[in-house]
Amino acid sequence: MKRNIVIAAVTAAALIGGGTATALATTGDDEGSARQAANTRLSDDAHDGPDAQDDRDDDAARAASSDVTAAEAIASALKHTSGTVVSAELDDEDDSAKVVWKVDVLSGDNTWHSVSVDPSNGKVLGSHADDEDDTAQVRAALKGSSVTAEEAAKAAAGKGVVTSVDLDEDGRNKSWEAETHKSGGAEQDWKIDLNTGKVTADRTDAQDDDQD
């Protein structure tokens, strides 16, 4: 009876604390030997908490709801607003629950435009001018590059459903970054070379987690 109480208490503590717990309980025999009674491991998702899981679920739902690919949304945005696409993301529209493609276009006169594209049919829903302070960085990063955001999206599509493409203009290794989702909601980040279009797994987040 005492062993059962100890097991229950330690298991409950493990569930509350978000860690790994191993309970050793003493049996009632004459030798008084100790046996391992419980070993409870919580998954990484549970350790991250409900908010992180909700974000993953939301991203997966967005990916499943779009009939228009990232590359198609970019092409549609460029027909409406000429320039250079710097990012495209499948996200909630401002002040509403409606999901749209948000495509950021840098025009020739250095004006930024945010173009909203319907994920069901690819039609442009509207656009507005945006204020950005990294125009020079973006221009410098893309200078001499041969892979566009649309081409990067097509390259990343081989890894899953692309939900975002964005230019990483910081640091030494500049590249396109893409997020993909596979059936079941699994997500992964990728880097696409600005000159070759080669797709490689983005290990940045994993390295940051190891350093924390």
PDB file of C-alpha atoms in Angstrom:
ATOM      1  CA  MET A   1       0.000   0.000   0.000  1.00  0.00           C
ATOM      2  CA  LYS A   2       2.804   2.434   0.895  1.00  0.00           C
ATOM      3  CA  ARG A   3       4.578   1.696  -2.364  1.00  0.00           C
ATOM      4  CA  ASN A   4       1.449   2.548  -4.341  1.00  0.00           C
ATOM      5  CA  ILE A   5       1.160   5.862  -2.502  1.00  0.00           C
ATOM      6  CA  VAL A   6       4.796   6.742  -3.254  1.00  0.00           C
ATOM      7  CA  ILE A   7       4.387   5.879  -6.933  1.00  0.00           C
ATOM      8  CA  ALA A   8       1.280   8.022  -7.253  1.00  0.00           C
ATOM      9  CA  ALA A   9       2.924  10.963  -5.518  1.00  0.00           C
ATOM     10  CA  VAL A  10       6.088  10.877  -7.629  1.00  0.00           C
ATOM     11  CA  THR A  11       4.147  10.408 -10.858  1.00  0.00           C
ATOM     12  CA  ALA A  12       1.959  13.394 -10.014  1.00  0.00           C
ATOM     13  CA  ALA A  13       5.042  15.464  -9.245  1.00  0.00           C
ATOM     14  CA  ALA A  14       6.513  14.547 -12.621  1.00  0.00           C
ATOM     15  CA  LEU A  15       3.368  15.596 -14.420  1.00  0.00           C
ATOM     16  CA  ILE A  16       3.274  18.935 -12.597  1.00  0.00           C
ATOM     17  CA  GLY A  17       7.002  19.679 -12.831  1.00  0.00           C
ATOM     18  CA  GLY A  18       7.374  18.902 -16.537  1.00  0.00           C
ATOM     19  CA  GLY A  19      10.396  16.671 -16.069  1.00  0.00           C
ATOM     20  CA  THR A  20      11.420  13.053 -15.806  1.00  0.00           C
ATOM     21  CA  ALA A  21      10.876  11.210 -12.573  1.00  0.00           C
ATOM     22  CA  THR A  22      11.914   7.749 -11.462  1.00  0.00           C
ATOM     23  CA  ALA A  23      10.402   6.368  -8.284  1.00  0.00           C
ATOM     24  CA  LEU A  24      12.096   3.641  -6.259  1.00  0.00           C
ATOM     25  CA  ALA A  25       9.880   1.965  -3.721  1.00  0.00           C
ATOM     26  CA  THR A  26      10.707  -0.522  -0.994  1.00  0.00           C
ATOM     27  CA  THR A  27       8.800  -3.760  -1.156  1.00  0.00           C
ATOM     28  CA  GLY A  28       7.396  -5.432   1.868  1.00  0.00           C
ATOM     29  CA  ASP A  29       9.598  -8.554   1.676  1.00  0.00           C
ATOM     30  CA  ASP A  30      12.267  -9.491   4.230  1.00  0.00           C
ATOM     31  CA  GLU A  31      15.180  -8.408   2.069  1.00  0.00           C
ATOM     32  CA  GLY A  32      13.792  -4.889   1.750  1.00  0.00           C
ATOM     33  CA  SER A  33      14.899  -4.728  -1.903  1.00  0.00           C
ATOM     34  CA  ALA A  34      14.230  -1.589  -3.925  1.00  0.00           C
ATOM     35  CA  ARG A  35      12.488  -1.800  -7.260  1.00  0.00           C
ATOM     36  CA  GLN A  36      11.860   0.744  -9.899  1.00  0.00           C
ATOM     37  CA  ALA A  37       8.201   1.578  -9.666  1.00  0.00           C
ATOM     38  CA  ALA A  38       7.599   4.307 -12.225  1.00  0.00           C
ATOM     39  CA  ASN A  39       9.453   6.158 -14.917  1.00  0.00           C
ATOM     40  CA  THR A  40       7.402   8.986 -16.395  1.00  0.00           C
ATOM     41  CA  ARG A  41       8.671  10.987 -19.323  1.00  0.00           C
ATOM     42  CA  LEU A  42       6.813  13.955 -20.674  1.00  0.00           C
ATOM     43  CA  SER A  43       7.001  14.647 -24.371  1.00  0.00           C
ATOM     44  CA  ASP A  44       8.706  17.757 -25.769  1.00  0.00           C
ATOM     45  CA  ASP A  45       5.358  19.153 -26.858  1.00  0.00           C
ATOM     46  CA  ALA A  46       4.007  18.887 -23.336  1.00  0.00           C
ATOM     47  CA  HIS A  47       7.147  20.525 -22.003  1.00  0.00           C
ATOM     48  CA  ASP A  48       6.724  23.427 -24.425  1.00  0.00           C
ATOM     49  CA  GLY A  49       3.261  24.027 -23.036  1.00  0.00           C
ATOM     50  CA  PRO A  50      -0.173  24.385 -24.625  1.00  0.00           C
ATOM     51  CA  ASP A  51       0.590  27.690 -26.352  1.00  0.00           C
ATOM     52  CA  ALA A  52       3.369  26.170 -28.474  1.00  0.00           C
ATOM     53  CA  GLN A  53       1.137  23.267 -29.466  1.00  0.00           C
ATOM     54  CA  ASP A  54      -1.693  25.661 -30.356  1.00  0.00           C
ATOM     55  CA  ASP A  55       0.676  27.577 -32.652  1.00  0.00           C
ATOM     56  CA  ARG A  56       1.671  24.370 -34.419  1.00  0.00           C
ATOM     57  CA  ASP A  57      -1.966  23.354 -34.804  1.00  0.00           C
ATOM     58  CA  ASP A  58      -2.846  26.780 -36.233  1.00  0.00           C
ATOM     59  CA  ASP A  59       0.001  26.606 -38.759  1.00  0.00           C
ATOM     60  CA  ALA A  60      -1.037  23.125 -39.844  1.00  0.00           C
ATOM     61  CA  ALA A  61      -4.650  24.256 -40.266  1.00  0.00           C
ATOM     62  CA  ARG A  62      -3.556  27.189 -42.430  1.00  0.00           C
ATOM     63  CA  ALA A  63      -1.451  24.921 -44.610  1.00  0.00           C
ATOM     64  CA  ALA A  64      -4.352  22.528 -45.128  1.00  0.00           C
ATOM     65  CA  SER A  65      -6.810  25.331 -45.931  1.00  0.00           C
ATOM     66  CA  SER A  66      -4.871  26.903 -48.825  1.00  0.00           C
ATOM     67  CA  ASP A  67      -5.453  25.838 -52.425  1.00  0.00           C
ATOM     68  CA  VAL A  68      -2.967  28.453 -53.650  1.00  0.00           C
ATOM     69  CA  THR A  69       0.724  27.684 -53.185  1.00  0.00           C
ATOM     70  CA  ALA A  70       3.287  30.189 -51.959  1.00  0.00           C
ATOM     71  CA  ALA A  71       4.780  30.433 -55.455  1.00  0.00           C
ATOM     72  CA  GLU A  72       1.346  31.088 -56.971  1.00  0.00           C
ATOM     73  CA  ALA A  73       0.568  33.751 -54.365  1.00  0.00           C
ATOM     74  CA  ILE A  74       3.864  35.480 -55.147  1.00  0.00           C
ATOM     75  CA  ALA A  75       3.178  35.406 -58.882  1.00  0.00           C
ATOM     76  CA  SER A  76      -0.286  36.865 -58.317  1.00  0.00           C
ATOM     77  CA  ALA A  77       1.079  39.646 -56.101  1.00  0.00           C
ATOM     78  CA  LEU A  78       3.679  40.594 -58.712  1.00  0.00           C
ATOM     79  CA  LYS A  79       1.018  40.891 -61.415  1.00  0.00           C
ATOM     80  CA  HIS A  80      -0.722  43.421 -59.192  1.00  0.00           C
ATOM     81  CA  THR A  81       2.371  45.229 -57.878  1.00  0.00           C
ATOM     82  CA  SER A  82       5.640  45.077 -59.774  1.00  0.00           C
ATOM     83  CA  GLY A  83       8.887  44.853 -57.858  1.00  0.00           C
ATOM     84  CA  THR A  84      10.834  42.312 -55.844  1.00  0.00           C
ATOM     85  CA  VAL A  85       9.085  39.961 -53.450  1.00  0.00           C
ATOM     86  CA  VAL A  86      10.953  39.762 -50.161  1.00  0.00           C
ATOM     87  CA  SER A  87       8.543  37.590 -48.181  1.00  0.00           C
ATOM     88  CA  ALA A  88       5.278  35.683 -48.393  1.00  0.00           C
ATOM     89  CA  GLU A  89       3.395  34.236 -45.441  1.00  0.00           C
ATOM     90  CA  LEU A  90       0.130  32.416 -44.969  1.00  0.00           C
ATOM     91  CA  ASP A  91      -1.341  34.169 -41.944  1.00  0.00           C
ATOM     92  CA  ASP A  92      -4.435  35.665 -40.337  1.00  0.00           C
ATOM     93  CA  GLU A  93      -5.618  38.889 -41.891  1.00  0.00           C
ATOM     94  CA  ASP A  94      -5.444  41.941 -39.632  1.00  0.00           C
ATOM     95  CA  ASP A  95      -8.331  42.148 -37.159  1.00  0.00           C
ATOM     96  CA  SER A  96     -10.027  39.022 -38.512  1.00  0.00           C
ATOM     97  CA  ALA A  97      -9.796  35.254 -38.455  1.00  0.00           C
ATOM     98  CA  LYS A  98      -9.604  35.047 -42.256  1.00  0.00           C
ATOM     99  CA  VAL A  99      -6.412  33.459 -43.545  1.00  0.00           C
ATOM    100  CA  VAL A 100      -4.646  35.173 -46.460  1.00  0.00           C
ATOM    101  CA  TRP A 101      -1.296  35.177 -48.159  1.00  0.00           C
ATOM    102  CA  LYS A 102       0.616  38.313 -47.139  1.00  0.00           C
ATOM    103  CA  VAL A 103       3.236  39.161 -49.749  1.00  0.00           C
ATOM    104  CA  ASP A 104       5.769  41.955 -49.185  1.00  0.00           C
ATOM    105  CA  VAL A 105       6.946  43.614 -52.397  1.00  0.00           C
ATOM    106  CA  LEU A 106       9.779  46.137 -52.672  1.00  0.00           C
ATOM    107  CA  SER A 107       9.159  48.352 -55.708  1.00  0.00           C
ATOM    108  CA  GLY A 108      11.732  50.065 -57.878  1.00  0.00           C
ATOM    109  CA  ASP A 109      11.315  53.378 -56.080  1.00  0.00           C
ATOM    110  CA  ASN A 110      12.082  51.657 -52.742  1.00  0.00           C
ATOM    111  CA  THR A 111       8.453  51.695 -51.626  1.00  0.00           C
ATOM    112  CA  TRP A 112       7.259  48.668 -49.712  1.00  0.00           C
ATOM    113  CA  HIS A 113       3.860  47.167 -50.482  1.00  0.00           C
ATOM    114  CA  SER A 114       1.952  44.565 -48.488  1.00  0.00           C
ATOM    115  CA  VAL A 115      -0.274  42.617 -50.898  1.00  0.00           C
ATOM    116  CA  SER A 116      -3.031  40.307 -49.619  1.00  0.00           C
ATOM    117  CA  VAL A 117      -3.837  37.291 -51.794  1.00  0.00           C
ATOM    118  CA  ASP A 118      -6.834  34.990 -51.408  1.00  0.00           C
ATOM    119  CA  PRO A 119      -5.545  31.460 -50.632  1.00  0.00           C
ATOM    120  CA  SER A 120      -8.565  29.850 -52.293  1.00  0.00           C
ATOM    121  CA  ASN A 121      -8.323  31.406 -55.747  1.00  0.00           C
ATOM    122  CA  GLY A 122      -5.174  33.551 -55.920  1.00  0.00           C
ATOM    123  CA  LYS A 123      -6.999  36.846 -56.396  1.00  0.00           C
ATOM    124  CA  VAL A 124      -5.484  39.995 -54.891  1.00  0.00           C
ATOM    125  CA  LEU A 125      -7.709  41.244 -52.088  1.00  0.00           C
ATOM    126  CA  GLY A 126      -5.922  44.531 -51.603  1.00  0.00           C
ATOM    127  CA  SER A 127      -2.588  46.189 -50.908  1.00  0.00           C
ATOM    128  CA  HIS A 128      -1.140  49.062 -48.957  1.00  0.00           C
ATOM    129  CA  ALA A 129       2.184  50.831 -48.573  1.00  0.00           C
ATOM    130  CA  ASP A 130       4.365  49.761 -45.669  1.00  0.00           C
ATOM    131  CA  ASP A 131       7.181  51.456 -43.801  1.00  0.00           C
ATOM    132  CA  GLU A 132      10.369  49.383 -43.565  1.00  0.00           C
ATOM    133  CA  ASP A 133      13.821  50.431 -42.445  1.00  0.00           C
ATOM    134  CA  ASP A 134      15.900  47.607 -43.922  1.00  0.00           C
ATOM    135  CA  THR A 135      15.643  48.491 -47.615  1.00  0.00           C
ATOM    136  CA  ALA A 136      19.394  48.937 -48.020  1.00  0.00           C
ATOM    137  CA  GLN A 137      20.094  45.572 -46.369  1.00  0.00           C
ATOM    138  CA  VAL A 138      17.589  43.815 -48.594  1.00  0.00           C
ATOM    139  CA  ARG A 139      18.998  45.388 -51.750  1.00  0.00           C
ATOM    140  CA  ALA A 140      22.530  44.445 -50.721  1.00  0.00           C
ATOM    141  CA  ALA A 141      21.569  40.849 -49.895  1.00  0.00           C
ATOM    142  CA  LEU A 142      19.803  40.336 -53.227  1.00  0.00           C
ATOM    143  CA  LYS A 143      22.480  42.034 -55.325  1.00  0.00           C
ATOM    144  CA  GLY A 144      23.914  39.482 -57.742  1.00  0.00           C
ATOM    145  CA  SER A 145      21.526  36.716 -56.597  1.00  0.00           C
ATOM    146  CA  SER A 146      19.772  34.570 -59.181  1.00  0.00           C
ATOM    147  CA  VAL A 147      17.047  32.844 -57.129  1.00  0.00           C
ATOM    148  CA  THR A 148      13.816  34.750 -56.553  1.00  0.00           C
ATOM    149  CA  ALA A 149      11.333  34.263 -53.738  1.00  0.00           C
ATOM    150  CA  GLU A 150       9.010  32.463 -56.154  1.00  0.00           C
ATOM    151  CA  GLU A 151      11.774  30.073 -57.201  1.00  0.00           C
ATOM    152  CA  ALA A 152      12.742  29.511 -53.559  1.00  0.00           C
ATOM    153  CA  ALA A 153       9.120  28.644 -52.754  1.00  0.00           C
ATOM    154  CA  LYS A 154       9.020  26.135 -55.596  1.00  0.00           C
ATOM    155  CA  ALA A 155      12.268  24.558 -54.420  1.00  0.00           C
ATOM    156  CA  ALA A 156      11.046  24.231 -50.824  1.00  0.00           C
ATOM    157  CA  ALA A 157       7.728  22.752 -51.994  1.00  0.00           C
ATOM    158  CA  GLY A 158       9.550  19.462 -52.470  1.00  0.00           C
ATOM    159  CA  LYS A 159       9.809  19.245 -48.677  1.00  0.00           C
ATOM    160  CA  GLY A 160       6.128  19.863 -47.874  1.00  0.00           C
ATOM    161  CA  VAL A 161       3.470  22.558 -48.042  1.00  0.00           C
ATOM    162  CA  VAL A 162       5.212  25.930 -47.909  1.00  0.00           C
ATOM    163  CA  THR A 163       3.560  28.349 -45.478  1.00  0.00           C
ATOM    164  CA  SER A 164       6.190  31.097 -45.554  1.00  0.00           C
ATOM    165  CA  VAL A 165       9.189  32.322 -47.522  1.00  0.00           C
ATOM    166  CA  ASP A 166      11.365  35.118 -46.205  1.00  0.00           C
ATOM    167  CA  LEU A 167      14.706  36.697 -47.024  1.00  0.00           C
ATOM    168  CA  ASP A 168      17.354  36.353 -44.338  1.00  0.00           C
ATOM    169  CA  GLU A 169      19.488  39.396 -45.036  1.00  0.00           C
ATOM    170  CA  ASP A 170      21.398  39.312 -41.733  1.00  0.00           C
ATOM    171  CA  GLY A 171      24.716  37.652 -41.008  1.00  0.00           C
ATOM    172  CA  ARG A 172      27.297  36.228 -43.382  1.00  0.00           C
ATOM    173  CA  ASN A 173      25.264  33.405 -44.926  1.00  0.00           C
ATOM    174  CA  LYS A 174      22.363  35.233 -46.519  1.00  0.00           C
ATOM    175  CA  SER A 175      19.598  33.040 -47.938  1.00  0.00           C
ATOM    176  CA  TRP A 176      15.902  32.490 -48.417  1.00  0.00           C
ATOM    177  CA  GLU A 177      14.188  30.859 -45.459  1.00  0.00           C
ATOM    178  CA  ALA A 178      11.065  28.720 -45.828  1.00  0.00           C
ATOM    179  CA  GLU A 179       8.750  26.900 -43.461  1.00  0.00           C
ATOM    180  CA  THR A 180       6.972  23.765 -44.602  1.00  0.00           C
ATOM    181  CA  HIS A 181       4.304  21.503 -43.162  1.00  0.00           C
ATOM    182  CA  LYS A 182       3.681  17.853 -43.883  1.00  0.00           C
ATOM    183  CA  SER A 183       0.584  15.762 -43.415  1.00  0.00           C
ATOM    184  CA  GLY A 184      -0.106  15.444 -39.708  1.00  0.00           C
ATOM    185  CA  GLY A 185       1.142  18.939 -38.884  1.00  0.00           C
ATOM    186  CA  ALA A 186       4.908  18.348 -38.672  1.00  0.00           C
ATOM    187  CA  GLU A 187       6.781  21.551 -39.514  1.00  0.00           C
ATOM    188  CA  GLN A 188      10.357  22.201 -40.569  1.00  0.00           C
ATOM    189  CA  ASP A 189      12.495  25.190 -41.511  1.00  0.00           C
ATOM    190  CA  TRP A 190      14.717  25.311 -44.588  1.00  0.00           C
ATOM    191  CA  LYS A 191      17.353  27.537 -46.136  1.00  0.00           C
ATOM    192  CA  ILE A 192      17.457  28.062 -49.897  1.00  0.00           C
ATOM    193  CA  ASP A 193      20.699  29.286 -51.463  1.00  0.00           C
ATOM    194  CA  LEU A 194      20.340  32.650 -53.202  1.00  0.00           C
ATOM    195  CA  ASN A 195      22.424  31.538 -56.185  1.00  0.00           C
ATOM    196  CA  THR A 196      21.986  27.788 -56.587  1.00  0.00           C
ATOM    197  CA  GLY A 197      18.506  27.222 -55.153  1.00  0.00           C
ATOM    198  CA  LYS A 198      19.844  24.336 -53.067  1.00  0.00           C
ATOM    199  CA  VAL A 199      17.583  23.468 -50.134  1.00  0.00           C
ATOM    200  CA  THR A 200      19.119  22.520 -46.797  1.00  0.00           C
ATOM    201  CA  ALA A 201      17.646  22.028 -43.336  1.00  0.00           C
ATOM    202  CA  ASP A 202      17.808  25.120 -41.131  1.00  0.00           C
ATOM    203  CA  ARG A 203      19.589  24.123 -37.919  1.00  0.00           C
ATOM    204  CA  THR A 204      19.554  27.602 -36.416  1.00  0.00           C
ATOM    205  CA  ASP A 205      16.565  27.011 -34.098  1.00  0.00           C
ATOM    206  CA  ALA A 206      17.964  23.715 -32.894  1.00  0.00           C
ATOM    207  CA  GLN A 207      21.325  25.344 -32.105  1.00  0.00           C
ATOM    208  CA  ASP A 208      19.596  28.160 -30.240  1.00  0.00           C
ATOM    209  CA  ASP A 209      17.666  25.613 -28.178  1.00  0.00           C
ATOM    210  CA  ASP A 210      20.889  23.795 -27.292  1.00  0.00           C
ATOM    211  CA  GLN A 211      22.449  27.036 -26.063  1.00  0.00           C
ATOM    212  CA  ASP A 212      19.501  27.964 -23.850  1.00  0.00           C
TER     213      ASP A 212
END
